[in-house]
Amino acid sequence: MQEERKKILAAALDEFSELGIINSGFKSIAARAGLESAVVRALFTDKETLLKALFKEETEPMVNAVALAVQEIEDPKELIRKSMKLLDQWLLMNPKYVKLFMHCSLDESDVLESVYKYLMPTEFFERLNELIERGDFRCNNLLILGLLLDSLIMFFHVMKPGMQMISPNKSMEEIARIRFDAIIDLLENGLYTT
């Protein structure tokens, strides 16, 4: 059953990233996996269960690394830098999840909460809230701070083709590094010179 599970998760990632959750179906996921739809239903009762399994298995190493960083790093700047770097690297290695995240953001807002639970650990948001309450950030609203961090990280991954058009002489790795350094500089030093 483990081999079938792997096939189903791979097929679901392809299906969800191409079509979104709403437009995906167990029959087509099963067909992509080369299995009967009854096998998919036997292992996953519905699409949300399948989505949760997909995120849990694929994001667990990154989420655990962020949770560990949250526990070990005291400096707020270093905490943000390390956490965002881990998420950024994971997104670079998993472009289908970027597409899936965009579908969830645009088309399936009720599923988005489940996605967020698996992308960043609760400990990360609890720690951000502690730092806000302590006055370490100019932003004093956890939701706004979370949206700011997400938008700074996700925008690049969504706009990769456009980034290559803007900087055709640079590799994606160079563009990613320069952009990440700029995000950290902006977060640490602010947008304005005064």
mmCIF file of C-alpha atoms in Angstrom:
data_model
loop_
_atom_site.group_PDB
_atom_site.id
_atom_site.type_symbol
_atom_site.label_atom_id
_atom_site.label_comp_id
_atom_site.label_asym_id
_atom_site.label_seq_id
_atom_site.Cartn_x
_atom_site.Cartn_y
_atom_site.Cartn_z
ATOM 1 C CA MET A 1 0.000 0.000 0.000
ATOM 2 C CA GLN A 2 2.956 2.350 0.566
ATOM 3 C CA GLU A 3 3.832 2.285 -3.147
ATOM 4 C CA GLU A 4 0.230 3.114 -4.101
ATOM 5 C CA ARG A 5 0.199 5.941 -1.567
ATOM 6 C CA LYS A 6 3.334 7.473 -3.135
ATOM 7 C CA LYS A 7 1.811 7.219 -6.612
ATOM 8 C CA ILE A 8 -1.419 8.842 -5.444
ATOM 9 C CA LEU A 9 0.377 11.707 -3.700
ATOM 10 C CA ALA A 10 2.517 12.392 -6.791
ATOM 11 C CA ALA A 11 -0.555 12.280 -9.042
ATOM 12 C CA ALA A 12 -2.518 14.518 -6.653
ATOM 13 C CA LEU A 13 0.274 17.095 -6.625
ATOM 14 C CA ASP A 14 0.266 17.183 -10.431
ATOM 15 C CA GLU A 15 -3.524 17.387 -10.564
ATOM 16 C CA PHE A 16 -3.933 19.985 -7.795
ATOM 17 C CA SER A 17 -1.114 22.205 -9.084
ATOM 18 C CA GLU A 18 -2.506 22.163 -12.625
ATOM 19 C CA LEU A 19 -6.257 22.367 -11.924
ATOM 20 C CA GLY A 20 -6.694 23.447 -8.319
ATOM 21 C CA ILE A 21 -8.565 21.515 -5.672
ATOM 22 C CA ILE A 22 -12.101 22.273 -6.830
ATOM 23 C CA ASN A 23 -11.517 21.169 -10.437
ATOM 24 C CA SER A 24 -9.620 18.011 -9.499
ATOM 25 C CA GLY A 25 -11.239 14.618 -9.065
ATOM 26 C CA PHE A 26 -10.409 11.239 -7.616
ATOM 27 C CA LYS A 27 -10.992 9.527 -10.978
ATOM 28 C CA SER A 28 -8.413 11.636 -12.788
ATOM 29 C CA ILE A 29 -5.962 11.426 -9.861
ATOM 30 C CA ALA A 30 -6.331 7.634 -9.919
ATOM 31 C CA ALA A 31 -5.824 7.610 -13.699
ATOM 32 C CA ARG A 32 -2.641 9.678 -13.357
ATOM 33 C CA ALA A 33 -1.415 7.249 -10.697
ATOM 34 C CA GLY A 34 -2.313 4.235 -12.836
ATOM 35 C CA LEU A 35 -4.716 2.942 -10.181
ATOM 36 C CA GLU A 36 -8.424 2.378 -9.721
ATOM 37 C CA SER A 37 -10.320 5.238 -8.066
ATOM 38 C CA ALA A 38 -11.456 2.813 -5.332
ATOM 39 C CA VAL A 39 -7.821 2.536 -4.203
ATOM 40 C CA VAL A 40 -7.591 6.326 -3.886
ATOM 41 C CA ARG A 41 -10.855 6.438 -1.926
ATOM 42 C CA ALA A 42 -9.714 3.607 0.333
ATOM 43 C CA LEU A 43 -6.591 5.540 1.340
ATOM 44 C CA PHE A 44 -8.050 9.088 1.308
ATOM 45 C CA THR A 45 -11.688 9.766 2.117
ATOM 46 C CA ASP A 46 -11.858 13.152 0.374
ATOM 47 C CA LYS A 47 -9.738 15.752 -1.432
ATOM 48 C CA GLU A 48 -9.039 17.737 1.723
ATOM 49 C CA THR A 49 -7.650 14.637 3.459
ATOM 50 C CA LEU A 50 -5.510 13.969 0.392
ATOM 51 C CA LEU A 51 -4.303 17.599 0.353
ATOM 52 C CA LYS A 52 -3.409 17.457 4.055
ATOM 53 C CA ALA A 53 -1.462 14.222 3.554
ATOM 54 C CA LEU A 54 0.333 15.754 0.600
ATOM 55 C CA PHE A 55 1.375 18.844 2.559
ATOM 56 C CA LYS A 56 2.215 16.933 5.716
ATOM 57 C CA GLU A 57 4.566 14.523 3.985
ATOM 58 C CA GLU A 58 6.247 17.036 1.717
ATOM 59 C CA THR A 59 6.583 20.000 4.066
ATOM 60 C CA GLU A 60 7.424 18.178 7.290
ATOM 61 C CA PRO A 61 11.243 18.470 6.990
ATOM 62 C CA MET A 62 11.060 22.214 6.223
ATOM 63 C CA VAL A 63 8.470 22.864 8.941
ATOM 64 C CA ASN A 64 10.548 20.951 11.494
ATOM 65 C CA ALA A 65 13.625 23.004 10.546
ATOM 66 C CA VAL A 66 11.666 26.254 11.024
ATOM 67 C CA ALA A 67 10.276 25.023 14.354
ATOM 68 C CA LEU A 68 13.808 24.211 15.505
ATOM 69 C CA ALA A 69 15.069 27.628 14.392
ATOM 70 C CA VAL A 70 12.243 29.293 16.314
ATOM 71 C CA GLN A 71 13.309 27.513 19.495
ATOM 72 C CA GLU A 72 17.041 28.133 19.134
ATOM 73 C CA ILE A 73 17.347 31.655 17.706
ATOM 74 C CA GLU A 74 16.823 34.599 20.043
ATOM 75 C CA ASP A 75 17.701 37.500 17.719
ATOM 76 C CA PRO A 76 14.499 38.605 15.894
ATOM 77 C CA LYS A 77 16.402 39.536 12.722
ATOM 78 C CA GLU A 78 18.172 36.194 12.575
ATOM 79 C CA LEU A 79 14.903 34.363 13.299
ATOM 80 C CA ILE A 80 13.174 36.024 10.324
ATOM 81 C CA ARG A 81 16.219 35.557 8.089
ATOM 82 C CA LYS A 82 16.577 31.843 8.877
ATOM 83 C CA SER A 83 12.849 31.042 8.732
ATOM 84 C CA MET A 84 12.288 32.886 5.472
ATOM 85 C CA LYS A 85 15.408 31.329 3.945
ATOM 86 C CA LEU A 86 14.198 27.821 4.789
ATOM 87 C CA LEU A 87 10.762 28.495 3.265
ATOM 88 C CA ASP A 88 12.307 30.196 0.228
ATOM 89 C CA GLN A 89 14.665 27.287 -0.448
ATOM 90 C CA TRP A 90 11.849 24.790 -0.076
ATOM 91 C CA LEU A 91 9.700 26.735 -2.553
ATOM 92 C CA LEU A 92 12.596 26.884 -5.038
ATOM 93 C CA MET A 93 12.852 23.095 -4.896
ATOM 94 C CA ASN A 94 9.061 22.550 -5.082
ATOM 95 C CA PRO A 95 7.562 24.741 -7.844
ATOM 96 C CA LYS A 96 4.405 22.616 -8.086
ATOM 97 C CA TYR A 97 3.580 23.616 -4.515
ATOM 98 C CA VAL A 98 3.833 27.274 -5.538
ATOM 99 C CA LYS A 99 1.179 26.630 -8.201
ATOM 100 C CA LEU A 100 -0.919 24.689 -5.708
ATOM 101 C CA PHE A 101 -0.614 27.503 -3.170
ATOM 102 C CA MET A 102 -1.724 30.027 -5.812
ATOM 103 C CA HIS A 103 -4.777 27.917 -6.694
ATOM 104 C CA CYS A 104 -5.669 27.715 -3.011
ATOM 105 C CA SER A 105 -5.177 31.468 -2.579
ATOM 106 C CA LEU A 106 -7.213 32.453 -5.616
ATOM 107 C CA ASP A 107 -9.834 29.738 -5.998
ATOM 108 C CA GLU A 108 -10.160 27.739 -2.814
ATOM 109 C CA SER A 109 -9.983 30.197 0.077
ATOM 110 C CA ASP A 110 -11.677 27.729 2.441
ATOM 111 C CA VAL A 111 -8.776 25.306 1.855
ATOM 112 C CA LEU A 112 -6.152 28.016 2.380
ATOM 113 C CA GLU A 113 -6.280 27.693 6.166
ATOM 114 C CA SER A 114 -5.291 24.024 5.903
ATOM 115 C CA VAL A 115 -2.433 24.931 3.578
ATOM 116 C CA TYR A 116 -1.108 27.585 5.972
ATOM 117 C CA LYS A 117 -1.090 25.132 8.858
ATOM 118 C CA TYR A 118 1.342 22.960 6.934
ATOM 119 C CA LEU A 119 3.604 25.632 5.426
ATOM 120 C CA MET A 120 4.729 27.254 8.668
ATOM 121 C CA PRO A 121 4.585 25.754 12.140
ATOM 122 C CA THR A 122 2.358 27.207 14.847
ATOM 123 C CA GLU A 123 5.510 27.871 16.872
ATOM 124 C CA PHE A 124 6.664 30.334 14.208
ATOM 125 C CA PHE A 125 3.521 32.452 14.496
ATOM 126 C CA GLU A 126 3.535 32.198 18.293
ATOM 127 C CA ARG A 127 7.127 33.441 18.314
ATOM 128 C CA LEU A 128 6.298 36.282 15.911
ATOM 129 C CA ASN A 129 3.452 37.297 18.209
ATOM 130 C CA GLU A 130 5.819 37.313 21.219
ATOM 131 C CA LEU A 131 8.256 39.523 19.302
ATOM 132 C CA ILE A 132 5.432 41.885 18.317
ATOM 133 C CA GLU A 133 4.261 42.142 21.927
ATOM 134 C CA ARG A 134 7.857 42.757 23.047
ATOM 135 C CA GLY A 135 8.118 45.613 20.538
ATOM 136 C CA ASP A 136 10.815 44.069 18.339
ATOM 137 C CA PHE A 137 8.926 44.861 15.113
ATOM 138 C CA ARG A 138 7.491 48.140 13.850
ATOM 139 C CA CYS A 139 4.501 46.152 12.610
ATOM 140 C CA ASN A 140 2.280 45.375 15.587
ATOM 141 C CA ASN A 141 -0.248 43.105 13.876
ATOM 142 C CA LEU A 142 0.499 39.393 13.397
ATOM 143 C CA LEU A 143 -1.812 39.060 10.382
ATOM 144 C CA ILE A 144 -0.220 42.014 8.582
ATOM 145 C CA LEU A 145 3.301 40.841 9.413
ATOM 146 C CA GLY A 146 2.478 37.326 8.173
ATOM 147 C CA LEU A 147 1.011 38.704 4.932
ATOM 148 C CA LEU A 148 4.053 40.918 4.407
ATOM 149 C CA LEU A 149 6.467 38.027 4.852
ATOM 150 C CA ASP A 150 4.369 35.735 2.632
ATOM 151 C CA SER A 151 4.075 38.309 -0.136
ATOM 152 C CA LEU A 152 7.795 39.040 -0.112
ATOM 153 C CA ILE A 153 8.649 35.361 -0.394
ATOM 154 C CA MET A 154 5.828 34.096 -2.644
ATOM 155 C CA PHE A 155 5.808 36.901 -5.233
ATOM 156 C CA PHE A 156 9.157 35.853 -6.685
ATOM 157 C CA HIS A 157 8.118 32.232 -7.007
ATOM 158 C CA VAL A 158 4.899 33.159 -8.771
ATOM 159 C CA MET A 159 6.661 35.629 -11.072
ATOM 160 C CA LYS A 160 9.760 33.591 -12.030
ATOM 161 C CA PRO A 161 9.250 33.924 -15.808
ATOM 162 C CA GLY A 162 8.909 37.686 -15.439
ATOM 163 C CA MET A 163 12.038 37.860 -13.303
ATOM 164 C CA GLN A 164 14.063 36.182 -16.040
ATOM 165 C CA MET A 165 12.737 38.691 -18.588
ATOM 166 C CA ILE A 166 13.815 41.585 -16.346
ATOM 167 C CA SER A 167 17.305 40.137 -15.756
ATOM 168 C CA PRO A 168 18.109 37.917 -18.767
ATOM 169 C CA ASN A 169 21.863 37.924 -18.029
ATOM 170 C CA LYS A 170 21.464 36.430 -14.555
ATOM 171 C CA SER A 171 20.727 32.848 -13.585
ATOM 172 C CA MET A 172 17.649 32.051 -11.501
ATOM 173 C CA GLU A 173 19.981 31.259 -8.601
ATOM 174 C CA GLU A 174 21.574 34.732 -8.830
ATOM 175 C CA ILE A 175 18.187 36.422 -9.094
ATOM 176 C CA ALA A 176 16.899 34.410 -6.121
ATOM 177 C CA ARG A 177 19.942 35.302 -3.985
ATOM 178 C CA ILE A 178 19.849 39.015 -4.869
ATOM 179 C CA ARG A 179 16.110 39.156 -4.240
ATOM 180 C CA PHE A 180 16.383 37.370 -0.905
ATOM 181 C CA ASP A 181 19.206 39.669 0.238
ATOM 182 C CA ALA A 182 17.048 42.658 -0.756
ATOM 183 C CA ILE A 183 14.077 41.309 1.250
ATOM 184 C CA ILE A 184 16.232 40.895 4.347
ATOM 185 C CA ASP A 185 17.758 44.360 3.884
ATOM 186 C CA LEU A 186 14.280 45.860 3.520
ATOM 187 C CA LEU A 187 13.001 44.056 6.606
ATOM 188 C CA GLU A 188 16.040 44.916 8.723
ATOM 189 C CA ASN A 189 16.714 48.471 7.614
ATOM 190 C CA GLY A 190 13.387 49.775 6.325
ATOM 191 C CA LEU A 191 12.525 51.204 2.951
ATOM 192 C CA TYR A 192 13.571 54.794 3.633
ATOM 193 C CA THR A 193 17.014 56.235 4.281
ATOM 194 C CA THR A 194 15.890 58.557 7.095
#
